[in-house]
């Protein structure tokens, strides 16, 4: 089951890197559309993303061994899979800064049109942030990190040039 999830992650990364290479070479651009995450509790994750990040449910499928939901945030999609027998690796539950030191795919980044409003709204919803707004070097990036209910690291990002 672990290999199945790694294959999904690897294919998604290849797709993203391929799109970037095509953009630089002038070839037609491939749009990155979604990411797939394996979850322990599909119902609670779906509800959290809907209530906290204003996601919308696009579609769902269910079988004896696989529960699936696609949610949309803007024009980006997150596919969530609850697969019987899947498990979380211990390194996935490290604190944010230690988590970032592990090589491989690390977190999902959201860049809202109004960073301050979204940050304030999430704080009002009792989202726990792992750094203050002013911790990052604002000449390079302006980011705050938080986690979803299953410990996946998420980031609100603001380009300082904007």
Short mmCIF file of N, CA and C in Angstrom, two decimals:
data_model
loop_
_atom_site.label_atom_id
_atom_site.label_comp_id
_atom_site.label_asym_id
_atom_site.label_seq_id
_atom_site.Cartn_x
_atom_site.Cartn_y
_atom_site.Cartn_z
N UNK A 1 0.84 -1.19 0.00
CA UNK A 1 0.00 0.00 0.00
C UNK A 1 0.88 1.25 0.00
N UNK A 2 1.99 1.20 0.78
CA UNK A 2 2.91 2.32 0.86
C UNK A 2 3.48 2.63 -0.53
N UNK A 3 3.82 1.56 -1.28
CA UNK A 3 4.37 1.76 -2.62
C UNK A 3 3.36 2.46 -3.51
N UNK A 4 2.09 2.11 -3.37
CA UNK A 4 1.02 2.71 -4.16
C UNK A 4 0.98 4.22 -3.93
N UNK A 5 1.06 4.65 -2.66
CA UNK A 5 1.03 6.08 -2.33
C UNK A 5 2.29 6.78 -2.84
N UNK A 6 3.44 6.12 -2.73
CA UNK A 6 4.68 6.72 -3.22
C UNK A 6 4.64 6.91 -4.72
N UNK A 7 4.05 5.95 -5.43
CA UNK A 7 3.94 6.05 -6.88
C UNK A 7 3.09 7.27 -7.25
N UNK A 8 1.96 7.46 -6.54
CA UNK A 8 1.11 8.63 -6.79
C UNK A 8 1.92 9.91 -6.59
N UNK A 9 2.67 10.00 -5.50
CA UNK A 9 3.45 11.20 -5.20
C UNK A 9 4.52 11.43 -6.27
N UNK A 10 5.21 10.36 -6.67
CA UNK A 10 6.27 10.46 -7.65
C UNK A 10 5.72 10.93 -8.99
N UNK A 11 4.63 10.35 -9.43
CA UNK A 11 4.02 10.74 -10.71
C UNK A 11 3.58 12.21 -10.66
N UNK A 12 3.00 12.64 -9.54
CA UNK A 12 2.58 14.04 -9.40
C UNK A 12 3.77 14.98 -9.51
N UNK A 13 4.88 14.62 -8.86
CA UNK A 13 6.08 15.47 -8.93
C UNK A 13 6.66 15.51 -10.34
N UNK A 14 6.71 14.35 -11.01
CA UNK A 14 7.19 14.33 -12.39
C UNK A 14 6.34 15.23 -13.28
N UNK A 15 5.06 15.16 -13.09
CA UNK A 15 4.14 15.99 -13.85
C UNK A 15 4.45 17.47 -13.62
N UNK A 16 4.62 17.86 -12.37
CA UNK A 16 4.90 19.26 -12.05
C UNK A 16 6.24 19.71 -12.64
N UNK A 17 7.28 18.89 -12.48
CA UNK A 17 8.60 19.26 -13.01
C UNK A 17 8.58 19.31 -14.53
N UNK A 18 7.84 18.41 -15.16
CA UNK A 18 7.72 18.41 -16.61
C UNK A 18 7.06 19.69 -17.11
N UNK A 19 6.05 20.14 -16.38
CA UNK A 19 5.35 21.37 -16.75
C UNK A 19 6.30 22.56 -16.66
N UNK A 20 7.13 22.61 -15.61
CA UNK A 20 8.09 23.70 -15.46
C UNK A 20 9.11 23.69 -16.58
N UNK A 21 9.63 22.52 -16.95
CA UNK A 21 10.62 22.41 -18.02
C UNK A 21 10.01 22.87 -19.34
N UNK A 22 8.76 22.51 -19.60
CA UNK A 22 8.12 22.93 -20.84
C UNK A 22 7.93 24.44 -20.87
N UNK A 23 7.59 25.03 -19.75
CA UNK A 23 7.40 26.47 -19.67
C UNK A 23 8.69 27.20 -20.03
N UNK A 24 9.82 26.73 -19.48
CA UNK A 24 11.11 27.37 -19.74
C UNK A 24 11.53 27.19 -21.20
N UNK A 25 11.19 26.06 -21.81
CA UNK A 25 11.63 25.78 -23.17
C UNK A 25 10.73 26.40 -24.23
N UNK A 26 9.61 26.98 -23.81
CA UNK A 26 8.70 27.59 -24.77
C UNK A 26 7.67 26.63 -25.34
N UNK A 27 7.73 25.36 -24.94
CA UNK A 27 6.73 24.39 -25.39
C UNK A 27 5.41 24.67 -24.69
N UNK A 28 4.31 24.08 -25.19
CA UNK A 28 3.01 24.29 -24.51
C UNK A 28 3.09 23.93 -23.03
N UNK A 29 2.49 24.76 -22.21
CA UNK A 29 2.53 24.60 -20.76
C UNK A 29 1.50 23.59 -20.29
N UNK A 30 1.91 22.69 -19.41
CA UNK A 30 0.99 21.76 -18.77
C UNK A 30 0.59 22.33 -17.42
N UNK A 31 -0.66 22.47 -17.20
CA UNK A 31 -1.17 23.04 -15.95
C UNK A 31 -1.20 21.96 -14.86
N UNK A 32 -0.65 22.27 -13.69
CA UNK A 32 -0.72 21.38 -12.54
C UNK A 32 -2.12 21.55 -11.95
N UNK A 33 -2.85 20.44 -11.82
CA UNK A 33 -4.26 20.55 -11.43
C UNK A 33 -4.58 20.05 -10.03
N UNK A 34 -3.83 19.07 -9.55
CA UNK A 34 -4.20 18.52 -8.25
C UNK A 34 -3.05 17.76 -7.60
N UNK A 35 -3.28 17.44 -6.33
CA UNK A 35 -2.37 16.60 -5.57
C UNK A 35 -3.25 15.52 -4.91
N UNK A 36 -2.68 14.37 -4.67
CA UNK A 36 -3.40 13.28 -4.02
C UNK A 36 -2.75 12.98 -2.69
N UNK A 37 -3.55 12.92 -1.62
CA UNK A 37 -3.01 12.56 -0.32
C UNK A 37 -3.79 11.37 0.24
N UNK A 38 -3.06 10.49 0.88
CA UNK A 38 -3.67 9.35 1.56
C UNK A 38 -4.01 9.80 2.98
N UNK A 39 -5.23 9.53 3.43
CA UNK A 39 -5.69 9.99 4.73
C UNK A 39 -6.17 8.84 5.59
N UNK A 40 -6.20 9.08 6.88
CA UNK A 40 -6.71 8.09 7.83
C UNK A 40 -8.22 8.19 7.99
N UNK A 41 -8.73 9.43 8.06
CA UNK A 41 -10.16 9.64 8.28
C UNK A 41 -10.69 10.62 7.24
N UNK A 42 -11.23 10.09 6.17
CA UNK A 42 -11.69 10.91 5.05
C UNK A 42 -12.78 11.89 5.48
N UNK A 43 -13.71 11.45 6.30
CA UNK A 43 -14.82 12.32 6.71
C UNK A 43 -14.33 13.56 7.46
N UNK A 44 -13.43 13.37 8.43
CA UNK A 44 -12.96 14.52 9.19
C UNK A 44 -12.07 15.44 8.35
N UNK A 45 -11.27 14.85 7.47
CA UNK A 45 -10.42 15.68 6.60
C UNK A 45 -11.26 16.49 5.63
N UNK A 46 -12.24 15.88 5.01
CA UNK A 46 -13.14 16.60 4.08
C UNK A 46 -13.80 17.76 4.81
N UNK A 47 -14.35 17.49 6.00
CA UNK A 47 -15.05 18.53 6.75
C UNK A 47 -14.11 19.67 7.16
N UNK A 48 -12.89 19.33 7.57
CA UNK A 48 -11.93 20.36 7.98
C UNK A 48 -11.58 21.26 6.79
N UNK A 49 -11.27 20.68 5.64
CA UNK A 49 -10.91 21.48 4.47
C UNK A 49 -12.08 22.35 4.01
N UNK A 50 -13.31 21.85 4.16
CA UNK A 50 -14.49 22.64 3.80
C UNK A 50 -14.67 23.79 4.78
N UNK A 51 -14.62 23.50 6.07
CA UNK A 51 -14.90 24.54 7.07
C UNK A 51 -13.74 25.51 7.28
N UNK A 52 -12.52 25.05 7.18
CA UNK A 52 -11.37 25.92 7.44
C UNK A 52 -10.86 26.63 6.20
N UNK A 53 -10.83 25.94 5.06
CA UNK A 53 -10.23 26.51 3.86
C UNK A 53 -11.26 26.79 2.76
N UNK A 54 -12.54 26.69 3.11
CA UNK A 54 -13.61 26.97 2.15
C UNK A 54 -13.54 26.12 0.89
N UNK A 55 -13.09 24.89 1.04
CA UNK A 55 -13.06 23.97 -0.10
C UNK A 55 -14.47 23.54 -0.45
N UNK A 56 -14.63 23.06 -1.66
CA UNK A 56 -15.91 22.53 -2.11
C UNK A 56 -15.71 21.10 -2.61
N UNK A 57 -16.70 20.25 -2.37
CA UNK A 57 -16.61 18.86 -2.82
C UNK A 57 -16.94 18.82 -4.31
N UNK A 58 -16.06 18.20 -5.08
CA UNK A 58 -16.24 18.07 -6.52
C UNK A 58 -16.88 16.71 -6.86
N UNK A 59 -16.32 15.64 -6.27
CA UNK A 59 -16.88 14.30 -6.48
C UNK A 59 -16.39 13.35 -5.41
N UNK A 60 -17.11 12.26 -5.28
CA UNK A 60 -16.76 11.21 -4.30
C UNK A 60 -16.99 9.85 -4.93
N UNK A 61 -16.20 8.88 -4.47
CA UNK A 61 -16.39 7.48 -4.87
C UNK A 61 -16.05 6.62 -3.66
N UNK A 62 -16.78 5.54 -3.52
CA UNK A 62 -16.57 4.66 -2.36
C UNK A 62 -16.63 3.20 -2.80
N UNK A 63 -15.73 2.40 -2.20
CA UNK A 63 -15.77 0.94 -2.39
C UNK A 63 -15.42 0.31 -1.04
N UNK A 64 -15.30 -1.01 -1.01
CA UNK A 64 -14.98 -1.69 0.24
C UNK A 64 -13.59 -1.34 0.76
N UNK A 65 -12.63 -1.07 -0.13
CA UNK A 65 -11.25 -0.84 0.30
C UNK A 65 -10.75 0.58 0.07
N UNK A 66 -11.54 1.40 -0.63
CA UNK A 66 -11.08 2.74 -0.97
C UNK A 66 -12.23 3.73 -0.87
N UNK A 67 -11.97 4.80 -0.13
CA UNK A 67 -12.90 5.94 -0.07
C UNK A 67 -12.18 7.10 -0.73
N UNK A 68 -12.87 7.85 -1.59
CA UNK A 68 -12.23 8.91 -2.36
C UNK A 68 -13.11 10.15 -2.38
N UNK A 69 -12.49 11.31 -2.24
CA UNK A 69 -13.18 12.57 -2.44
C UNK A 69 -12.21 13.54 -3.12
N UNK A 70 -12.73 14.31 -4.06
CA UNK A 70 -11.97 15.40 -4.67
C UNK A 70 -12.59 16.68 -4.17
N UNK A 71 -11.74 17.54 -3.59
CA UNK A 71 -12.20 18.86 -3.15
C UNK A 71 -11.51 19.91 -4.00
N UNK A 72 -12.15 21.05 -4.14
CA UNK A 72 -11.58 22.14 -4.91
C UNK A 72 -11.35 23.35 -4.04
N UNK A 73 -10.21 23.98 -4.24
CA UNK A 73 -9.90 25.27 -3.63
C UNK A 73 -9.42 26.14 -4.78
N UNK A 74 -10.25 27.09 -5.16
CA UNK A 74 -9.96 27.85 -6.38
C UNK A 74 -10.00 26.90 -7.56
N UNK A 75 -8.97 26.97 -8.42
CA UNK A 75 -8.93 26.05 -9.55
C UNK A 75 -7.95 24.90 -9.33
N UNK A 76 -7.62 24.64 -8.06
CA UNK A 76 -6.74 23.54 -7.69
C UNK A 76 -7.55 22.50 -6.93
N UNK A 77 -7.20 21.24 -7.12
CA UNK A 77 -7.94 20.15 -6.49
C UNK A 77 -7.04 19.32 -5.59
N UNK A 78 -7.64 18.80 -4.52
CA UNK A 78 -6.97 17.86 -3.63
C UNK A 78 -7.80 16.59 -3.64
N UNK A 79 -7.19 15.50 -4.08
CA UNK A 79 -7.83 14.19 -4.03
C UNK A 79 -7.41 13.53 -2.74
N UNK A 80 -8.37 13.10 -1.96
CA UNK A 80 -8.10 12.41 -0.69
C UNK A 80 -8.53 10.96 -0.82
N UNK A 81 -7.62 10.06 -0.45
CA UNK A 81 -7.89 8.64 -0.50
C UNK A 81 -7.79 8.05 0.89
N UNK A 82 -8.80 7.33 1.30
CA UNK A 82 -8.72 6.54 2.53
C UNK A 82 -8.68 5.09 2.08
N UNK A 83 -7.50 4.48 2.20
CA UNK A 83 -7.27 3.13 1.71
C UNK A 83 -7.14 2.19 2.89
N UNK A 84 -7.89 1.11 2.90
CA UNK A 84 -7.82 0.14 3.97
C UNK A 84 -6.38 -0.37 4.12
N UNK A 85 -5.86 -0.30 5.34
CA UNK A 85 -4.51 -0.80 5.63
C UNK A 85 -3.41 0.22 5.46
N UNK A 86 -3.72 1.44 5.02
CA UNK A 86 -2.65 2.44 4.88
C UNK A 86 -2.24 2.94 6.26
N UNK A 87 -1.03 3.45 6.35
CA UNK A 87 -0.53 3.96 7.63
C UNK A 87 0.38 5.14 7.42
N UNK A 88 0.51 5.96 8.44
CA UNK A 88 1.34 7.16 8.43
C UNK A 88 2.74 6.79 8.93
N UNK A 89 3.75 7.33 8.28
CA UNK A 89 5.13 7.11 8.71
C UNK A 89 5.46 8.05 9.88
N UNK A 90 6.23 7.61 10.87
CA UNK A 90 6.54 8.44 12.05
C UNK A 90 7.16 9.80 11.70
N UNK A 91 8.00 9.88 10.66
CA UNK A 91 8.64 11.16 10.33
C UNK A 91 7.61 12.20 9.89
N UNK A 92 6.42 11.77 9.47
CA UNK A 92 5.41 12.72 9.02
C UNK A 92 4.83 13.54 10.17
N UNK A 93 5.06 13.11 11.40
CA UNK A 93 4.51 13.82 12.55
C UNK A 93 5.53 14.68 13.29
N UNK A 94 6.67 14.92 12.67
CA UNK A 94 7.67 15.78 13.28
C UNK A 94 7.19 17.22 13.34
N UNK A 95 7.74 18.02 14.25
CA UNK A 95 7.42 19.45 14.25
C UNK A 95 7.78 20.07 12.89
N UNK A 96 7.12 21.17 12.54
CA UNK A 96 7.25 21.75 11.20
C UNK A 96 8.70 21.97 10.79
N UNK A 97 9.52 22.60 11.63
CA UNK A 97 10.89 22.90 11.21
C UNK A 97 11.72 21.63 11.02
N UNK A 98 11.52 20.61 11.83
CA UNK A 98 12.23 19.34 11.63
C UNK A 98 11.69 18.63 10.39
N UNK A 99 10.41 18.71 10.19
CA UNK A 99 9.74 18.10 9.04
C UNK A 99 10.35 18.64 7.74
N UNK A 100 10.68 19.93 7.71
CA UNK A 100 11.21 20.56 6.51
C UNK A 100 12.62 20.07 6.17
N UNK A 101 13.31 19.47 7.13
CA UNK A 101 14.67 18.99 6.89
C UNK A 101 14.71 17.62 6.24
N UNK A 102 13.57 16.96 6.14
CA UNK A 102 13.52 15.65 5.50
C UNK A 102 13.33 15.86 4.00
N UNK A 103 14.14 15.20 3.21
CA UNK A 103 14.07 15.39 1.76
C UNK A 103 12.81 14.77 1.19
N UNK A 104 12.35 15.34 0.10
CA UNK A 104 11.14 14.86 -0.57
C UNK A 104 10.06 15.91 -0.51
N UNK A 105 8.88 15.57 -0.97
CA UNK A 105 7.75 16.49 -0.96
C UNK A 105 7.43 16.87 0.47
N UNK A 106 7.31 18.16 0.78
CA UNK A 106 7.17 18.59 2.16
C UNK A 106 5.83 19.20 2.52
N UNK A 107 5.28 20.08 1.72
CA UNK A 107 4.06 20.76 2.14
C UNK A 107 3.32 21.34 0.95
N UNK A 108 2.07 21.72 1.21
CA UNK A 108 1.21 22.32 0.19
C UNK A 108 1.09 23.80 0.50
N UNK A 109 1.28 24.64 -0.51
CA UNK A 109 1.33 26.09 -0.32
C UNK A 109 0.10 26.75 -0.95
N UNK A 110 -0.51 27.65 -0.18
CA UNK A 110 -1.63 28.46 -0.66
C UNK A 110 -1.18 29.91 -0.69
N UNK A 111 -1.46 30.59 -1.79
CA UNK A 111 -1.14 32.01 -1.91
C UNK A 111 -2.44 32.78 -2.10
N UNK A 112 -3.02 33.26 -1.00
CA UNK A 112 -4.30 33.96 -1.10
C UNK A 112 -4.14 35.36 -1.70
N UNK A 113 -5.22 35.85 -2.30
CA UNK A 113 -5.20 37.21 -2.84
C UNK A 113 -5.00 38.22 -1.73
N UNK A 114 -5.62 37.97 -0.57
CA UNK A 114 -5.49 38.88 0.57
C UNK A 114 -4.92 38.08 1.75
N UNK A 115 -3.60 38.05 1.83
CA UNK A 115 -2.90 37.27 2.85
C UNK A 115 -3.38 37.62 4.26
N UNK A 116 -3.42 38.92 4.58
CA UNK A 116 -3.76 39.35 5.94
C UNK A 116 -5.16 38.91 6.34
N UNK A 117 -6.12 38.99 5.42
CA UNK A 117 -7.49 38.60 5.72
C UNK A 117 -7.58 37.09 5.96
N UNK A 118 -6.98 36.30 5.08
CA UNK A 118 -7.03 34.84 5.23
C UNK A 118 -6.32 34.42 6.52
N UNK A 119 -5.17 35.02 6.79
CA UNK A 119 -4.44 34.72 8.02
C UNK A 119 -5.31 35.03 9.24
N UNK A 120 -5.93 36.19 9.24
CA UNK A 120 -6.80 36.60 10.34
C UNK A 120 -8.01 35.67 10.48
N UNK A 121 -8.63 35.31 9.36
CA UNK A 121 -9.78 34.39 9.37
C UNK A 121 -9.40 33.03 9.95
N UNK A 122 -8.25 32.51 9.55
CA UNK A 122 -7.81 31.20 10.05
C UNK A 122 -7.47 31.26 11.54
N UNK A 123 -6.87 32.36 11.97
CA UNK A 123 -6.62 32.52 13.41
C UNK A 123 -7.93 32.55 14.18
N UNK A 124 -8.95 33.21 13.63
CA UNK A 124 -10.26 33.27 14.28
C UNK A 124 -10.91 31.88 14.35
N UNK A 125 -10.55 31.01 13.41
CA UNK A 125 -11.06 29.64 13.41
C UNK A 125 -10.20 28.72 14.28
N UNK A 126 -9.27 29.32 15.01
CA UNK A 126 -8.39 28.63 15.96
C UNK A 126 -7.36 27.71 15.29
N UNK A 127 -6.93 28.09 14.10
CA UNK A 127 -5.83 27.38 13.46
C UNK A 127 -4.56 27.72 14.22
N UNK A 128 -3.78 26.70 14.55
CA UNK A 128 -2.50 26.91 15.25
C UNK A 128 -1.40 27.10 14.21
N UNK A 129 -0.78 28.27 14.22
CA UNK A 129 0.34 28.53 13.31
C UNK A 129 1.64 28.22 14.03
N UNK A 130 2.63 27.74 13.28
CA UNK A 130 3.90 27.31 13.87
C UNK A 130 4.98 28.36 13.78
N UNK A 131 4.63 29.52 13.26
CA UNK A 131 5.54 30.66 13.27
C UNK A 131 4.70 31.92 13.16
N UNK A 132 5.25 33.03 13.63
CA UNK A 132 4.57 34.32 13.50
C UNK A 132 4.69 34.80 12.07
N UNK A 133 3.80 35.71 11.70
CA UNK A 133 3.86 36.31 10.37
C UNK A 133 5.23 36.92 10.08
N UNK A 134 5.84 37.50 11.08
CA UNK A 134 7.06 38.28 10.86
C UNK A 134 8.35 37.47 10.99
N UNK A 135 8.24 36.15 11.16
CA UNK A 135 9.44 35.35 11.35
C UNK A 135 10.25 35.22 10.07
N UNK A 136 9.59 35.05 8.91
CA UNK A 136 10.28 34.85 7.64
C UNK A 136 10.96 36.13 7.19
N UNK A 137 11.99 35.98 6.41
CA UNK A 137 12.66 37.12 5.82
C UNK A 137 11.76 37.66 4.71
N UNK A 138 11.10 38.77 4.96
CA UNK A 138 10.08 39.28 4.05
C UNK A 138 10.66 39.74 2.71
N UNK A 139 11.98 39.88 2.59
CA UNK A 139 12.53 40.25 1.29
C UNK A 139 12.58 39.03 0.38
N UNK A 140 12.53 37.84 0.96
CA UNK A 140 12.54 36.60 0.17
C UNK A 140 11.14 36.01 0.11
N UNK A 141 10.52 35.83 1.26
CA UNK A 141 9.19 35.24 1.31
C UNK A 141 8.48 35.68 2.59
N UNK A 142 7.20 35.59 2.58
CA UNK A 142 6.38 35.89 3.76
C UNK A 142 5.46 34.68 3.90
N UNK A 143 5.74 33.82 4.86
CA UNK A 143 5.01 32.57 4.99
C UNK A 143 4.68 32.26 6.44
N UNK A 144 3.57 31.58 6.63
CA UNK A 144 3.22 31.01 7.92
C UNK A 144 2.79 29.57 7.68
N UNK A 145 3.11 28.71 8.62
CA UNK A 145 2.85 27.28 8.48
C UNK A 145 1.82 26.81 9.50
N UNK A 146 1.02 25.83 9.09
CA UNK A 146 0.03 25.20 9.97
C UNK A 146 -0.19 23.78 9.48
N UNK A 147 -0.93 23.00 10.24
CA UNK A 147 -1.17 21.61 9.87
C UNK A 147 -2.67 21.33 9.78
N UNK A 148 -3.00 20.36 8.94
CA UNK A 148 -4.38 19.88 8.90
C UNK A 148 -4.56 18.85 10.02
N UNK A 149 -5.75 18.30 10.22
CA UNK A 149 -5.98 17.39 11.35
C UNK A 149 -5.11 16.13 11.36
N UNK A 150 -4.58 15.73 10.20
CA UNK A 150 -3.74 14.54 10.17
C UNK A 150 -2.26 14.87 10.13
N UNK A 151 -1.92 16.13 10.34
CA UNK A 151 -0.52 16.52 10.47
C UNK A 151 0.18 16.91 9.18
N UNK A 152 -0.55 17.00 8.07
CA UNK A 152 0.07 17.45 6.83
C UNK A 152 0.36 18.94 6.94
N UNK A 153 1.57 19.33 6.57
CA UNK A 153 2.00 20.73 6.70
C UNK A 153 1.44 21.54 5.54
N UNK A 154 0.82 22.67 5.89
CA UNK A 154 0.28 23.62 4.92
C UNK A 154 0.93 24.97 5.15
N UNK A 155 0.98 25.78 4.11
CA UNK A 155 1.63 27.09 4.21
C UNK A 155 0.76 28.15 3.55
N UNK A 156 0.65 29.29 4.21
CA UNK A 156 0.11 30.50 3.57
C UNK A 156 1.32 31.30 3.15
N UNK A 157 1.36 31.70 1.89
CA UNK A 157 2.53 32.36 1.33
C UNK A 157 2.11 33.68 0.68
N UNK A 158 2.97 34.67 0.83
CA UNK A 158 2.76 35.97 0.18
C UNK A 158 4.08 36.38 -0.46
N UNK A 159 4.05 36.65 -1.74
CA UNK A 159 5.23 37.12 -2.45
C UNK A 159 5.48 38.57 -2.03
N UNK A 160 6.67 38.88 -1.49
CA UNK A 160 6.91 40.24 -1.02
C UNK A 160 6.89 41.28 -2.13
N UNK A 161 7.02 40.86 -3.37
CA UNK A 161 6.99 41.80 -4.50
C UNK A 161 5.57 42.28 -4.78
N UNK A 162 4.59 41.62 -4.22
CA UNK A 162 3.19 41.98 -4.50
C UNK A 162 2.65 42.91 -3.44
#
